[in-house]
Amino acid sequence: KIKFLSNPAFGSVHNYGAAVDLSICTKKGEELDMGTPYDDTASLAYPILESRFLQRGELTKEQLKNRQLLRSVMYKSGFFGIQTEWWHFNAMTRDVAAAKFKRIE
């Protein structure tokens, strides 16, 4: 899907070292269930649609709680998420990152 790939002419926030993709694991190294795998491009991974999928039974309360925990920790650390990937967090916008840092290819 085109929205999951940045135009190479501009790069992504990742190319400036100002974005991270992550999940949460237990002390034993087991990933918490987030309802979809990491990097899943299906709409079930979209934070913006979580309440719809919860109502339909396609996401469980536990999966939603796990996603909310991840967002809470990241927001408190100064990052912000995007509407289409539960695992993606930016420290700043691409424009701000481009002004502050060199792009890594």
XYZ file of N, CA and C in Angstrom:
315
model
N 0.839 -1.179 0.000
C 0.000 0.000 0.000
C 0.885 1.244 0.000
N 0.554 2.198 -0.786
C 1.377 3.387 -0.970
C 1.570 4.176 0.324
N 0.570 4.211 1.194
C 0.698 5.019 2.401
C 1.700 4.436 3.395
N 2.157 3.214 3.164
C 3.130 2.601 4.060
C 4.563 2.813 3.583
N 4.734 3.425 2.432
C 6.059 3.691 1.898
C 6.216 5.175 1.632
N 7.321 5.717 2.091
C 7.582 7.133 1.836
C 8.239 7.303 0.477
N 7.960 8.417 -0.150
C 8.608 8.761 -1.406
C 10.110 8.864 -1.143
N 10.933 8.086 -1.860
C 12.382 8.119 -1.620
C 13.007 9.507 -1.805
N 12.370 10.356 -2.569
C 12.895 11.709 -2.771
C 12.849 12.520 -1.478
N 11.931 12.177 -0.581
C 11.771 12.923 0.668
C 12.226 12.134 1.893
N 12.212 10.818 1.791
C 12.540 9.983 2.935
C 11.409 9.986 3.947
N 11.605 9.218 5.008
C 10.615 9.159 6.074
C 11.237 9.685 7.354
N 10.443 9.806 8.375
C 10.963 10.233 9.676
C 12.002 9.214 10.160
N 11.828 7.955 9.781
C 12.816 6.929 10.115
C 14.191 7.276 9.539
N 14.227 7.807 8.307
C 15.495 8.134 7.662
C 16.284 9.218 8.400
N 15.618 9.946 9.254
C 16.282 10.993 10.037
C 16.567 10.531 11.471
N 16.241 9.286 11.772
C 16.461 8.753 13.119
C 15.493 9.292 14.141
N 14.319 9.747 13.684
C 13.356 10.384 14.580
C 12.045 9.613 14.675
N 12.062 8.341 14.290
C 10.873 7.489 14.401
C 11.308 6.092 14.808
N 10.401 5.396 15.439
C 10.687 4.038 15.885
C 9.443 3.170 15.703
N 9.665 1.925 15.356
C 8.606 0.922 15.274
C 8.888 -0.099 16.381
N 7.910 -0.329 17.259
C 8.144 -1.223 18.380
C 6.866 -1.786 18.952
N 7.033 -2.766 19.835
C 5.933 -3.368 20.571
C 6.378 -3.507 22.019
N 5.619 -4.245 22.807
C 5.956 -4.490 24.212
C 6.083 -5.992 24.415
N 7.090 -6.377 25.181
C 7.298 -7.780 25.535
C 7.228 -7.946 27.043
N 6.916 -9.161 27.464
C 6.949 -9.497 28.885
C 8.405 -9.638 29.322
N 8.632 -9.819 30.606
C 9.986 -10.049 31.123
C 10.607 -11.301 30.511
N 9.761 -12.227 30.084
C 10.245 -13.468 29.469
C 10.514 -13.310 27.969
N 10.274 -12.110 27.437
C 10.522 -11.864 26.023
C 9.369 -12.203 25.104
N 8.207 -12.474 25.659
C 7.028 -12.790 24.847
C 6.296 -11.503 24.498
N 6.009 -11.324 23.217
C 5.295 -10.119 22.783
C 3.868 -10.116 23.306
N 3.405 -8.949 23.732
C 1.996 -8.806 24.088
C 1.174 -8.897 22.809
N -0.038 -9.419 22.928
C -0.935 -9.563 21.784
C -1.536 -8.202 21.441
N -1.195 -7.709 20.271
C -1.690 -6.413 19.812
C -2.800 -6.555 18.769
N -3.197 -7.772 18.473
C -4.298 -7.985 17.536
C -3.869 -8.217 16.112
N -2.716 -7.729 15.751
C -2.126 -7.992 14.426
C -0.620 -8.106 14.625
N 0.040 -8.736 13.677
C 1.504 -8.725 13.740
C 2.047 -7.318 13.465
N 3.233 -7.106 13.886
C 3.997 -5.897 13.582
C 4.104 -5.762 12.064
N 3.990 -4.570 11.544
C 4.086 -4.272 10.111
C 2.949 -4.843 9.271
N 1.836 -5.200 9.876
C 0.663 -5.677 9.150
C -0.005 -4.466 8.495
N -0.259 -4.544 7.203
C -0.861 -3.408 6.496
C -2.391 -3.458 6.455
N -2.987 -4.475 7.066
C -4.450 -4.579 7.097
C -5.042 -3.484 7.989
N -6.255 -3.094 7.724
C -6.890 -2.023 8.492
C -7.082 -2.386 9.967
N -7.037 -3.659 10.319
C -7.132 -4.076 11.713
C -5.979 -3.502 12.548
N -4.897 -3.122 11.916
C -3.743 -2.537 12.602
C -3.895 -1.032 12.837
N -4.918 -0.416 12.274
C -5.078 1.035 12.343
C -5.613 1.479 13.714
N -4.863 2.268 14.469
C -5.393 2.795 15.728
C -6.692 3.583 15.553
N -6.824 4.280 14.446
C -8.016 5.103 14.228
C -9.296 4.266 14.128
N -9.174 2.973 13.811
C -10.351 2.116 13.636
C -10.548 1.120 14.779
N -9.788 1.259 15.852
C -9.841 0.278 16.942
C -11.221 0.111 17.557
N -11.929 1.190 17.795
C -13.245 1.061 18.443
C -14.212 0.285 17.546
N -14.136 0.481 16.254
C -14.987 -0.262 15.311
C -14.676 -1.759 15.391
N -13.378 -2.100 15.385
C -12.997 -3.509 15.424
C -13.288 -4.143 16.782
N -13.232 -3.364 17.843
C -13.600 -3.865 19.164
C -15.101 -4.195 19.187
N -15.922 -3.302 18.670
C -17.373 -3.532 18.623
C -17.729 -4.760 17.800
N -16.993 -4.994 16.731
C -17.251 -6.144 15.859
C -16.666 -7.447 16.419
N -15.881 -7.349 17.466
C -15.238 -8.533 18.028
C -13.976 -8.952 17.300
N -13.468 -8.077 16.431
C -12.247 -8.399 15.685
C -10.987 -8.050 16.479
N -11.128 -7.165 17.461
C -10.086 -6.892 18.452
C -10.685 -7.177 19.811
N -9.890 -7.730 20.709
C -10.380 -7.988 22.061
C -10.048 -6.798 22.964
N -10.687 -6.744 24.118
C -10.385 -5.691 25.091
C -8.927 -5.767 25.521
N -8.412 -6.974 25.664
C -7.004 -7.165 26.053
C -6.057 -6.619 24.990
N -6.331 -6.901 23.725
C -5.496 -6.390 22.640
C -5.519 -4.864 22.610
N -6.692 -4.297 22.780
C -6.818 -2.843 22.807
C -6.081 -2.267 24.018
N -6.220 -2.910 25.165
C -5.516 -2.470 26.371
C -3.998 -2.497 26.151
N -3.492 -3.513 25.480
C -2.061 -3.606 25.196
C -1.603 -2.473 24.279
N -2.396 -2.163 23.269
C -2.066 -1.049 22.365
C -2.096 0.277 23.129
N -3.087 0.442 23.993
C -3.194 1.679 24.768
C -2.020 1.832 25.730
N -1.551 0.728 26.296
C -0.376 0.768 27.169
C 0.846 1.233 26.390
N 1.054 0.681 25.215
C 2.182 1.097 24.372
C 2.093 2.580 24.056
N 0.930 3.036 23.633
C 0.764 4.463 23.310
C 1.003 5.343 24.533
N 0.500 4.935 25.671
C 0.662 5.716 26.896
C 2.142 5.908 27.239
N 2.883 4.827 27.186
C 4.314 4.894 27.487
C 5.029 5.798 26.474
N 4.704 5.640 25.214
C 5.373 6.423 24.175
C 4.975 7.901 24.255
N 3.705 8.198 24.492
C 3.265 9.591 24.609
C 3.949 10.271 25.785
N 4.050 9.559 26.905
C 4.723 10.126 28.080
C 6.207 10.375 27.815
N 6.755 9.669 26.844
C 8.167 9.829 26.483
C 8.367 10.853 25.367
N 7.287 11.516 24.954
C 7.400 12.583 23.968
C 7.181 12.177 22.527
N 6.783 10.943 22.282
C 6.514 10.478 20.919
C 5.023 10.598 20.615
N 4.690 10.561 19.335
C 3.285 10.523 18.935
C 3.102 9.461 17.859
N 1.909 8.871 17.836
C 1.616 7.804 16.895
C 1.001 8.316 15.611
N 0.705 7.379 14.735
C 0.030 7.701 13.480
C -1.260 6.877 13.407
N -2.117 7.196 12.468
C -3.447 6.595 12.394
C -3.480 5.187 11.810
N -2.399 4.762 11.151
C -2.458 3.505 10.401
C -1.503 2.415 10.872
N -0.746 2.644 11.941
C 0.187 1.625 12.435
C 0.262 1.715 13.951
N -0.189 0.696 14.674
C -0.154 0.742 16.137
C 1.277 0.743 16.663
N 2.244 0.302 15.899
C 3.637 0.129 16.327
C 4.537 1.317 16.007
N 4.075 2.293 15.253
C 4.921 3.396 14.762
C 4.754 4.644 15.620
N 5.907 5.225 16.002
C 5.902 6.455 16.797
C 6.977 7.405 16.296
N 6.608 8.673 16.207
C 7.523 9.730 15.771
C 7.922 10.601 16.958
N 9.161 11.052 16.935
C 9.627 12.010 17.936
C 9.343 13.438 17.477
N 9.154 13.599 16.165
C 8.887 14.915 15.572
C 8.364 14.702 14.156
N 7.918 15.758 13.523
C 7.467 15.660 12.133
C 8.670 15.510 11.208
N 8.414 15.089 9.977
C 9.498 14.951 9.000
C 10.151 16.298 8.725
N 9.365 17.365 8.632
C 9.937 18.691 8.369
C 10.891 19.120 9.472
N 10.516 18.909 10.717
C 11.378 19.265 11.842
C 12.625 18.387 11.838
N 12.443 17.091 11.614
C 13.583 16.176 11.558
C 14.546 16.557 10.445
N 14.017 16.928 9.273
C 14.858 17.311 8.139
C 15.661 18.583 8.439
N 15.070 19.469 9.210
C 15.773 20.704 9.564
C 16.877 20.466 10.601
N 16.706 19.422 11.422
C 17.646 19.159 12.509
C 18.724 18.124 12.195
N 18.406 17.170 11.319
C 19.272 16.021 11.124
C 19.552 15.749 9.651
N 20.640 15.031 9.414
C 20.976 14.571 8.079
C 20.193 13.296 7.790
N 19.695 13.166 6.586
C 18.933 11.980 6.202
C 19.874 10.798 5.985
N 19.504 9.655 6.523
C 20.267 8.418 6.356
C 19.583 7.604 5.283
N 20.330 7.183 4.309
C 19.767 6.402 3.198
C 19.706 4.943 3.531
